Amino acid sequence: MIPKSRLDEKIKEVKDLEKQIGDRDRQLEDLKKIDAEGLQEKIKELQKENETAKTEYETKLKDTQLTSALKLALNGKVHDTDLVAGLIDKTTIELGEDGNITKGLDEQIKTLQESKSFLFVQKDEGNSSSFRGFTPAGGTPQNNVDSQKANEDFGKNLANFATNNKDLDKARDSYFN
């Protein structure tokens, strides 16, 4: 004779195994429904999209590096770097490994300077006409040595004023205390 509890355990075990077999059958049916060729096509499509995204990223990165190097090279030479950078053909410019422009820019700058010189900052070639102030009425023009002596005297007078002024000491005491 077999105890009832043992029989119940075996019945429960059989039901669990039948349920597992049913689950496996459903999984196999689901796998049969999946289109392997469709998955392969989807994988190829995703690979192509990733490749185009990679090339677009590399193109944008190169363009950004080129634009930055171009603006850096034009800085101080032109009035508006963005405007001049837009006029330059970037396809003929080559960047070195360090990110600096190696060739192709100088020729384009020369042609732009000839055709649109107003875009470029003019260099001073010794013709500096600087404005100077005028001598006030009753004043005398000073040369460089006299102005240095006046600056030294002013500094000494200011130092003496600061050390000998008792009101200044009182003001400091009242402010900091």
mmCIF file with all atom_site columns, C-alpha atoms in Angstrom:
data_model
loop_
_atom_site.group_PDB
_atom_site.id
_atom_site.type_symbol
_atom_site.label_atom_id
_atom_site.label_alt_id
_atom_site.label_comp_id
_atom_site.label_asym_id
_atom_site.label_entity_id
_atom_site.label_seq_id
_atom_site.pdbx_PDB_ins_code
_atom_site.Cartn_x
_atom_site.Cartn_y
_atom_site.Cartn_z
_atom_site.occupancy
_atom_site.B_iso_or_equiv
_atom_site.pdbx_formal_charge
_atom_site.auth_seq_id
_atom_site.auth_comp_id
_atom_site.auth_asym_id
_atom_site.auth_atom_id
_atom_site.pdbx_PDB_model_num
ATOM 1   C CA . MET A 1 1   ? 0.000  0.000   0.000   1.00 0.00 ? 1   MET A CA 1
ATOM 2   C CA . ILE A 1 2   ? 1.203  3.543   -0.893  1.00 0.00 ? 2   ILE A CA 1
ATOM 3   C CA . PRO A 1 3   ? 0.403  6.395   1.441   1.00 0.00 ? 3   PRO A CA 1
ATOM 4   C CA . LYS A 1 4   ? -1.989 9.035   0.093   1.00 0.00 ? 4   LYS A CA 1
ATOM 5   C CA . SER A 1 5   ? 0.518  11.888  0.575   1.00 0.00 ? 5   SER A CA 1
ATOM 6   C CA . ARG A 1 6   ? 3.033  10.107  -1.604  1.00 0.00 ? 6   ARG A CA 1
ATOM 7   C CA . LEU A 1 7   ? 0.404  9.536   -4.279  1.00 0.00 ? 7   LEU A CA 1
ATOM 8   C CA . ASP A 1 8   ? -0.590 13.223  -4.133  1.00 0.00 ? 8   ASP A CA 1
ATOM 9   C CA . GLU A 1 9   ? 3.074  14.227  -4.540  1.00 0.00 ? 9   GLU A CA 1
ATOM 10  C CA . LYS A 1 10  ? 3.469  12.034  -7.614  1.00 0.00 ? 10  LYS A CA 1
ATOM 11  C CA . ILE A 1 11  ? 0.225  13.352  -9.137  1.00 0.00 ? 11  ILE A CA 1
ATOM 12  C CA . LYS A 1 12  ? 1.382  16.922  -8.511  1.00 0.00 ? 12  LYS A CA 1
ATOM 13  C CA . GLU A 1 13  ? 4.779  16.100  -10.047 1.00 0.00 ? 13  GLU A CA 1
ATOM 14  C CA . VAL A 1 14  ? 3.126  14.626  -13.158 1.00 0.00 ? 14  VAL A CA 1
ATOM 15  C CA . LYS A 1 15  ? 0.934  17.742  -13.541 1.00 0.00 ? 15  LYS A CA 1
ATOM 16  C CA . ASP A 1 16  ? 4.005  19.988  -13.224 1.00 0.00 ? 16  ASP A CA 1
ATOM 17  C CA . LEU A 1 17  ? 5.858  17.975  -15.865 1.00 0.00 ? 17  LEU A CA 1
ATOM 18  C CA . GLU A 1 18  ? 2.840  18.137  -18.189 1.00 0.00 ? 18  GLU A CA 1
ATOM 19  C CA . LYS A 1 19  ? 2.699  21.904  -17.676 1.00 0.00 ? 19  LYS A CA 1
ATOM 20  C CA . GLN A 1 20  ? 6.431  22.215  -18.470 1.00 0.00 ? 20  GLN A CA 1
ATOM 21  C CA . ILE A 1 21  ? 5.949  20.132  -21.629 1.00 0.00 ? 21  ILE A CA 1
ATOM 22  C CA . GLY A 1 22  ? 3.068  22.407  -22.653 1.00 0.00 ? 22  GLY A CA 1
ATOM 23  C CA . ASP A 1 23  ? 5.216  25.508  -22.047 1.00 0.00 ? 23  ASP A CA 1
ATOM 24  C CA . ARG A 1 24  ? 8.023  24.040  -24.137 1.00 0.00 ? 24  ARG A CA 1
ATOM 25  C CA . ASP A 1 25  ? 5.618  23.197  -26.941 1.00 0.00 ? 25  ASP A CA 1
ATOM 26  C CA . ARG A 1 26  ? 4.332  26.786  -26.959 1.00 0.00 ? 26  ARG A CA 1
ATOM 27  C CA . GLN A 1 27  ? 7.884  28.133  -27.025 1.00 0.00 ? 27  GLN A CA 1
ATOM 28  C CA . LEU A 1 28  ? 8.726  25.888  -29.967 1.00 0.00 ? 28  LEU A CA 1
ATOM 29  C CA . GLU A 1 29  ? 5.630  27.056  -31.825 1.00 0.00 ? 29  GLU A CA 1
ATOM 30  C CA . ASP A 1 30  ? 6.590  30.685  -31.143 1.00 0.00 ? 30  ASP A CA 1
ATOM 31  C CA . LEU A 1 31  ? 10.086 30.011  -32.467 1.00 0.00 ? 31  LEU A CA 1
ATOM 32  C CA . LYS A 1 32  ? 8.625  28.445  -35.593 1.00 0.00 ? 32  LYS A CA 1
ATOM 33  C CA . LYS A 1 33  ? 6.601  31.603  -36.189 1.00 0.00 ? 33  LYS A CA 1
ATOM 34  C CA . ILE A 1 34  ? 9.711  33.823  -36.142 1.00 0.00 ? 34  ILE A CA 1
ATOM 35  C CA . ASP A 1 35  ? 10.972 34.615  -39.632 1.00 0.00 ? 35  ASP A CA 1
ATOM 36  C CA . ALA A 1 36  ? 14.718 33.913  -39.668 1.00 0.00 ? 36  ALA A CA 1
ATOM 37  C CA . GLU A 1 37  ? 15.175 35.592  -43.045 1.00 0.00 ? 37  GLU A CA 1
ATOM 38  C CA . GLY A 1 38  ? 13.318 38.664  -41.790 1.00 0.00 ? 38  GLY A CA 1
ATOM 39  C CA . LEU A 1 39  ? 15.629 38.845  -38.801 1.00 0.00 ? 39  LEU A CA 1
ATOM 40  C CA . GLN A 1 40  ? 18.677 38.608  -41.050 1.00 0.00 ? 40  GLN A CA 1
ATOM 41  C CA . GLU A 1 41  ? 17.330 41.434  -43.209 1.00 0.00 ? 41  GLU A CA 1
ATOM 42  C CA . LYS A 1 42  ? 16.603 43.525  -40.108 1.00 0.00 ? 42  LYS A CA 1
ATOM 43  C CA . ILE A 1 43  ? 20.162 42.943  -38.873 1.00 0.00 ? 43  ILE A CA 1
ATOM 44  C CA . LYS A 1 44  ? 21.611 44.003  -42.241 1.00 0.00 ? 44  LYS A CA 1
ATOM 45  C CA . GLU A 1 45  ? 19.380 47.097  -42.269 1.00 0.00 ? 45  GLU A CA 1
ATOM 46  C CA . LEU A 1 46  ? 20.497 48.076  -38.766 1.00 0.00 ? 46  LEU A CA 1
ATOM 47  C CA . GLN A 1 47  ? 24.145 47.557  -39.743 1.00 0.00 ? 47  GLN A CA 1
ATOM 48  C CA . LYS A 1 48  ? 23.696 49.892  -42.721 1.00 0.00 ? 48  LYS A CA 1
ATOM 49  C CA . GLU A 1 49  ? 22.008 52.516  -40.527 1.00 0.00 ? 49  GLU A CA 1
ATOM 50  C CA . ASN A 1 50  ? 24.847 52.286  -38.005 1.00 0.00 ? 50  ASN A CA 1
ATOM 51  C CA . GLU A 1 51  ? 27.424 52.659  -40.775 1.00 0.00 ? 51  GLU A CA 1
ATOM 52  C CA . THR A 1 52  ? 25.716 55.760  -42.223 1.00 0.00 ? 52  THR A CA 1
ATOM 53  C CA . ALA A 1 53  ? 25.346 57.247  -38.744 1.00 0.00 ? 53  ALA A CA 1
ATOM 54  C CA . LYS A 1 54  ? 29.059 56.644  -38.144 1.00 0.00 ? 54  LYS A CA 1
ATOM 55  C CA . THR A 1 55  ? 30.088 58.308  -41.404 1.00 0.00 ? 55  THR A CA 1
ATOM 56  C CA . GLU A 1 56  ? 27.767 61.273  -40.730 1.00 0.00 ? 56  GLU A CA 1
ATOM 57  C CA . TYR A 1 57  ? 29.275 61.655  -37.250 1.00 0.00 ? 57  TYR A CA 1
ATOM 58  C CA . GLU A 1 58  ? 32.824 61.516  -38.623 1.00 0.00 ? 58  GLU A CA 1
ATOM 59  C CA . THR A 1 59  ? 31.938 64.067  -41.318 1.00 0.00 ? 59  THR A CA 1
ATOM 60  C CA . LYS A 1 60  ? 30.404 66.439  -38.781 1.00 0.00 ? 60  LYS A CA 1
ATOM 61  C CA . LEU A 1 61  ? 33.372 66.007  -36.451 1.00 0.00 ? 61  LEU A CA 1
ATOM 62  C CA . LYS A 1 62  ? 35.852 66.750  -39.258 1.00 0.00 ? 62  LYS A CA 1
ATOM 63  C CA . ASP A 1 63  ? 33.809 69.785  -40.335 1.00 0.00 ? 63  ASP A CA 1
ATOM 64  C CA . THR A 1 64  ? 33.726 71.093  -36.767 1.00 0.00 ? 64  THR A CA 1
ATOM 65  C CA . GLN A 1 65  ? 37.479 70.608  -36.362 1.00 0.00 ? 65  GLN A CA 1
ATOM 66  C CA . LEU A 1 66  ? 38.112 72.314  -39.696 1.00 0.00 ? 66  LEU A CA 1
ATOM 67  C CA . THR A 1 67  ? 35.840 75.249  -38.859 1.00 0.00 ? 67  THR A CA 1
ATOM 68  C CA . SER A 1 68  ? 37.486 75.708  -35.459 1.00 0.00 ? 68  SER A CA 1
ATOM 69  C CA . ALA A 1 69  ? 40.986 75.575  -36.924 1.00 0.00 ? 69  ALA A CA 1
ATOM 70  C CA . LEU A 1 70  ? 39.941 77.994  -39.666 1.00 0.00 ? 70  LEU A CA 1
ATOM 71  C CA . LYS A 1 71  ? 38.479 80.504  -37.200 1.00 0.00 ? 71  LYS A CA 1
ATOM 72  C CA . LEU A 1 72  ? 41.567 80.215  -35.037 1.00 0.00 ? 72  LEU A CA 1
ATOM 73  C CA . ALA A 1 73  ? 43.821 80.857  -38.043 1.00 0.00 ? 73  ALA A CA 1
ATOM 74  C CA . LEU A 1 74  ? 41.722 83.874  -39.120 1.00 0.00 ? 74  LEU A CA 1
ATOM 75  C CA . ASN A 1 75  ? 41.444 85.380  -35.650 1.00 0.00 ? 75  ASN A CA 1
ATOM 76  C CA . GLY A 1 76  ? 43.028 88.811  -35.551 1.00 0.00 ? 76  GLY A CA 1
ATOM 77  C CA . LYS A 1 77  ? 43.446 88.944  -39.324 1.00 0.00 ? 77  LYS A CA 1
ATOM 78  C CA . VAL A 1 78  ? 39.829 89.632  -40.276 1.00 0.00 ? 78  VAL A CA 1
ATOM 79  C CA . HIS A 1 79  ? 36.983 91.719  -38.921 1.00 0.00 ? 79  HIS A CA 1
ATOM 80  C CA . ASP A 1 80  ? 34.364 88.926  -38.987 1.00 0.00 ? 80  ASP A CA 1
ATOM 81  C CA . THR A 1 81  ? 35.752 85.379  -38.778 1.00 0.00 ? 81  THR A CA 1
ATOM 82  C CA . ASP A 1 82  ? 32.378 83.727  -39.412 1.00 0.00 ? 82  ASP A CA 1
ATOM 83  C CA . LEU A 1 83  ? 31.813 85.664  -42.616 1.00 0.00 ? 83  LEU A CA 1
ATOM 84  C CA . VAL A 1 84  ? 35.286 85.011  -44.002 1.00 0.00 ? 84  VAL A CA 1
ATOM 85  C CA . ALA A 1 85  ? 35.144 81.339  -42.939 1.00 0.00 ? 85  ALA A CA 1
ATOM 86  C CA . GLY A 1 86  ? 31.952 81.029  -44.993 1.00 0.00 ? 86  GLY A CA 1
ATOM 87  C CA . LEU A 1 87  ? 33.730 82.419  -48.062 1.00 0.00 ? 87  LEU A CA 1
ATOM 88  C CA . ILE A 1 88  ? 36.585 79.919  -47.884 1.00 0.00 ? 88  ILE A CA 1
ATOM 89  C CA . ASP A 1 89  ? 36.354 76.576  -49.710 1.00 0.00 ? 89  ASP A CA 1
ATOM 90  C CA . LYS A 1 90  ? 36.893 74.001  -46.971 1.00 0.00 ? 90  LYS A CA 1
ATOM 91  C CA . THR A 1 91  ? 37.356 71.105  -49.368 1.00 0.00 ? 91  THR A CA 1
ATOM 92  C CA . THR A 1 92  ? 40.811 72.342  -50.395 1.00 0.00 ? 92  THR A CA 1
ATOM 93  C CA . ILE A 1 93  ? 42.034 72.845  -46.836 1.00 0.00 ? 93  ILE A CA 1
ATOM 94  C CA . GLU A 1 94  ? 43.927 70.045  -45.123 1.00 0.00 ? 94  GLU A CA 1
ATOM 95  C CA . LEU A 1 95  ? 44.300 69.563  -41.384 1.00 0.00 ? 95  LEU A CA 1
ATOM 96  C CA . GLY A 1 96  ? 47.361 68.085  -39.752 1.00 0.00 ? 96  GLY A CA 1
ATOM 97  C CA . GLU A 1 97  ? 47.261 65.489  -36.998 1.00 0.00 ? 97  GLU A CA 1
ATOM 98  C CA . ASP A 1 98  ? 47.611 68.245  -34.408 1.00 0.00 ? 98  ASP A CA 1
ATOM 99  C CA . GLY A 1 99  ? 44.404 69.923  -35.646 1.00 0.00 ? 99  GLY A CA 1
ATOM 100 C CA . ASN A 1 100 ? 46.120 72.874  -37.318 1.00 0.00 ? 100 ASN A CA 1
ATOM 101 C CA . ILE A 1 101 ? 45.707 73.807  -40.956 1.00 0.00 ? 101 ILE A CA 1
ATOM 102 C CA . THR A 1 102 ? 48.622 72.523  -43.012 1.00 0.00 ? 102 THR A CA 1
ATOM 103 C CA . LYS A 1 103 ? 47.839 73.794  -46.508 1.00 0.00 ? 103 LYS A CA 1
ATOM 104 C CA . GLY A 1 104 ? 45.188 75.333  -48.707 1.00 0.00 ? 104 GLY A CA 1
ATOM 105 C CA . LEU A 1 105 ? 44.360 78.396  -46.619 1.00 0.00 ? 105 LEU A CA 1
ATOM 106 C CA . ASP A 1 106 ? 47.081 80.884  -47.554 1.00 0.00 ? 106 ASP A CA 1
ATOM 107 C CA . GLU A 1 107 ? 46.181 80.917  -51.244 1.00 0.00 ? 107 GLU A CA 1
ATOM 108 C CA . GLN A 1 108 ? 42.515 81.527  -50.507 1.00 0.00 ? 108 GLN A CA 1
ATOM 109 C CA . ILE A 1 109 ? 43.311 84.300  -48.032 1.00 0.00 ? 109 ILE A CA 1
ATOM 110 C CA . LYS A 1 110 ? 45.487 86.045  -50.630 1.00 0.00 ? 110 LYS A CA 1
ATOM 111 C CA . THR A 1 111 ? 42.733 85.955  -53.249 1.00 0.00 ? 111 THR A CA 1
ATOM 112 C CA . LEU A 1 112 ? 40.176 87.195  -50.727 1.00 0.00 ? 112 LEU A CA 1
ATOM 113 C CA . GLN A 1 113 ? 42.491 90.030  -49.649 1.00 0.00 ? 113 GLN A CA 1
ATOM 114 C CA . GLU A 1 114 ? 42.795 91.112  -53.260 1.00 0.00 ? 114 GLU A CA 1
ATOM 115 C CA . SER A 1 115 ? 39.084 90.937  -54.025 1.00 0.00 ? 115 SER A CA 1
ATOM 116 C CA . LYS A 1 116 ? 37.554 91.869  -50.653 1.00 0.00 ? 116 LYS A CA 1
ATOM 117 C CA . SER A 1 117 ? 40.202 93.750  -48.733 1.00 0.00 ? 117 SER A CA 1
ATOM 118 C CA . PHE A 1 118 ? 37.622 95.471  -46.532 1.00 0.00 ? 118 PHE A CA 1
ATOM 119 C CA . LEU A 1 119 ? 37.126 92.180  -44.648 1.00 0.00 ? 119 LEU A CA 1
ATOM 120 C CA . PHE A 1 120 ? 40.695 92.155  -43.395 1.00 0.00 ? 120 PHE A CA 1
ATOM 121 C CA . VAL A 1 121 ? 42.312 94.145  -40.602 1.00 0.00 ? 121 VAL A CA 1
ATOM 122 C CA . GLN A 1 122 ? 44.804 96.619  -42.035 1.00 0.00 ? 122 GLN A CA 1
ATOM 123 C CA . LYS A 1 123 ? 48.343 96.325  -40.701 1.00 0.00 ? 123 LYS A CA 1
ATOM 124 C CA . ASP A 1 124 ? 50.141 99.413  -39.446 1.00 0.00 ? 124 ASP A CA 1
ATOM 125 C CA . GLU A 1 125 ? 53.261 99.911  -41.540 1.00 0.00 ? 125 GLU A CA 1
ATOM 126 C CA . GLY A 1 126 ? 54.954 102.711 -39.618 1.00 0.00 ? 126 GLY A CA 1
ATOM 127 C CA . ASN A 1 127 ? 52.373 105.291 -40.702 1.00 0.00 ? 127 ASN A CA 1
ATOM 128 C CA . SER A 1 128 ? 50.843 105.400 -37.283 1.00 0.00 ? 128 SER A CA 1
ATOM 129 C CA . SER A 1 129 ? 49.146 108.709 -36.881 1.00 0.00 ? 129 SER A CA 1
ATOM 130 C CA . SER A 1 130 ? 48.191 108.726 -33.264 1.00 0.00 ? 130 SER A CA 1
ATOM 131 C CA . PHE A 1 131 ? 46.355 111.588 -31.712 1.00 0.00 ? 131 PHE A CA 1
ATOM 132 C CA . ARG A 1 132 ? 47.952 113.322 -28.845 1.00 0.00 ? 132 ARG A CA 1
ATOM 133 C CA . GLY A 1 133 ? 46.353 115.535 -26.267 1.00 0.00 ? 133 GLY A CA 1
ATOM 134 C CA . PHE A 1 134 ? 46.852 119.262 -26.172 1.00 0.00 ? 134 PHE A CA 1
ATOM 135 C CA . THR A 1 135 ? 48.666 121.320 -23.588 1.00 0.00 ? 135 THR A CA 1
ATOM 136 C CA . PRO A 1 136 ? 46.245 123.203 -21.348 1.00 0.00 ? 136 PRO A CA 1
ATOM 137 C CA . ALA A 1 137 ? 46.511 126.968 -20.974 1.00 0.00 ? 137 ALA A CA 1
ATOM 138 C CA . GLY A 1 138 ? 49.396 127.843 -18.716 1.00 0.00 ? 138 GLY A CA 1
ATOM 139 C CA . GLY A 1 139 ? 50.783 124.325 -18.927 1.00 0.00 ? 139 GLY A CA 1
ATOM 140 C CA . THR A 1 140 ? 54.053 123.190 -20.299 1.00 0.00 ? 140 THR A CA 1
ATOM 141 C CA . PRO A 1 141 ? 54.555 120.160 -22.485 1.00 0.00 ? 141 PRO A CA 1
ATOM 142 C CA . GLN A 1 142 ? 56.347 117.369 -20.657 1.00 0.00 ? 142 GLN A CA 1
ATOM 143 C CA . ASN A 1 143 ? 58.678 114.832 -22.050 1.00 0.00 ? 143 ASN A CA 1
ATOM 144 C CA . ASN A 1 144 ? 58.886 111.271 -20.858 1.00 0.00 ? 144 ASN A CA 1
ATOM 145 C CA . VAL A 1 145 ? 61.478 111.895 -18.125 1.00 0.00 ? 145 VAL A CA 1
ATOM 146 C CA . ASP A 1 146 ? 59.450 114.744 -16.615 1.00 0.00 ? 146 ASP A CA 1
ATOM 147 C CA . SER A 1 147 ? 56.280 112.631 -16.575 1.00 0.00 ? 147 SER A CA 1
ATOM 148 C CA . GLN A 1 148 ? 58.083 109.766 -14.822 1.00 0.00 ? 148 GLN A CA 1
ATOM 149 C CA . LYS A 1 149 ? 59.372 112.174 -12.143 1.00 0.00 ? 149 LYS A CA 1
ATOM 150 C CA . ALA A 1 150 ? 55.873 113.598 -11.721 1.00 0.00 ? 150 ALA A CA 1
ATOM 151 C CA . ASN A 1 151 ? 54.462 110.078 -11.301 1.00 0.00 ? 151 ASN A CA 1
ATOM 152 C CA . GLU A 1 152 ? 57.119 109.254 -8.683  1.00 0.00 ? 152 GLU A CA 1
ATOM 153 C CA . ASP A 1 153 ? 56.396 112.490 -6.798  1.00 0.00 ? 153 ASP A CA 1
ATOM 154 C CA . PHE A 1 154 ? 52.680 111.752 -6.888  1.00 0.00 ? 154 PHE A CA 1
ATOM 155 C CA . GLY A 1 155 ? 53.301 108.257 -5.471  1.00 0.00 ? 155 GLY A CA 1
ATOM 156 C CA . LYS A 1 156 ? 55.482 109.636 -2.673  1.00 0.00 ? 156 LYS A CA 1
ATOM 157 C CA . ASN A 1 157 ? 52.923 112.314 -1.820  1.00 0.00 ? 157 ASN A CA 1
ATOM 158 C CA . LEU A 1 158 ? 50.148 109.720 -1.724  1.00 0.00 ? 158 LEU A CA 1
ATOM 159 C CA . ALA A 1 159 ? 52.183 107.446 0.567   1.00 0.00 ? 159 ALA A CA 1
ATOM 160 C CA . ASN A 1 160 ? 52.976 110.366 2.907   1.00 0.00 ? 160 ASN A CA 1
ATOM 161 C CA . PHE A 1 161 ? 49.321 111.340 2.995   1.00 0.00 ? 161 PHE A CA 1
ATOM 162 C CA . ALA A 1 162 ? 48.252 107.809 3.904   1.00 0.00 ? 162 ALA A CA 1
ATOM 163 C CA . THR A 1 163 ? 50.823 107.435 6.690   1.00 0.00 ? 163 THR A CA 1
ATOM 164 C CA . ASN A 1 164 ? 50.420 110.892 8.215   1.00 0.00 ? 164 ASN A CA 1
ATOM 165 C CA . ASN A 1 165 ? 46.646 111.205 8.103   1.00 0.00 ? 165 ASN A CA 1
ATOM 166 C CA . LYS A 1 166 ? 45.146 110.610 11.549  1.00 0.00 ? 166 LYS A CA 1
ATOM 167 C CA . ASP A 1 167 ? 41.579 110.854 10.239  1.00 0.00 ? 167 ASP A CA 1
ATOM 168 C CA . LEU A 1 168 ? 42.304 107.945 7.963   1.00 0.00 ? 168 LEU A CA 1
ATOM 169 C CA . ASP A 1 169 ? 43.473 105.891 10.933  1.00 0.00 ? 169 ASP A CA 1
ATOM 170 C CA . LYS A 1 170 ? 40.275 106.764 12.819  1.00 0.00 ? 170 LYS A CA 1
ATOM 171 C CA . ALA A 1 171 ? 38.175 105.761 9.835   1.00 0.00 ? 171 ALA A CA 1
ATOM 172 C CA . ARG A 1 172 ? 39.973 102.432 9.584   1.00 0.00 ? 172 ARG A CA 1
ATOM 173 C CA . ASP A 1 173 ? 39.485 101.774 13.300  1.00 0.00 ? 173 ASP A CA 1
ATOM 174 C CA . SER A 1 174 ? 35.793 102.577 13.192  1.00 0.00 ? 174 SER A CA 1
ATOM 175 C CA . TYR A 1 175 ? 35.236 100.491 10.067  1.00 0.00 ? 175 TYR A CA 1
ATOM 176 C CA . PHE A 1 176 ? 37.115 97.381  11.163  1.00 0.00 ? 176 PHE A CA 1
ATOM 177 C CA . ASN A 1 177 ? 36.103 97.449  14.827  1.00 0.00 ? 177 ASN A CA 1
#
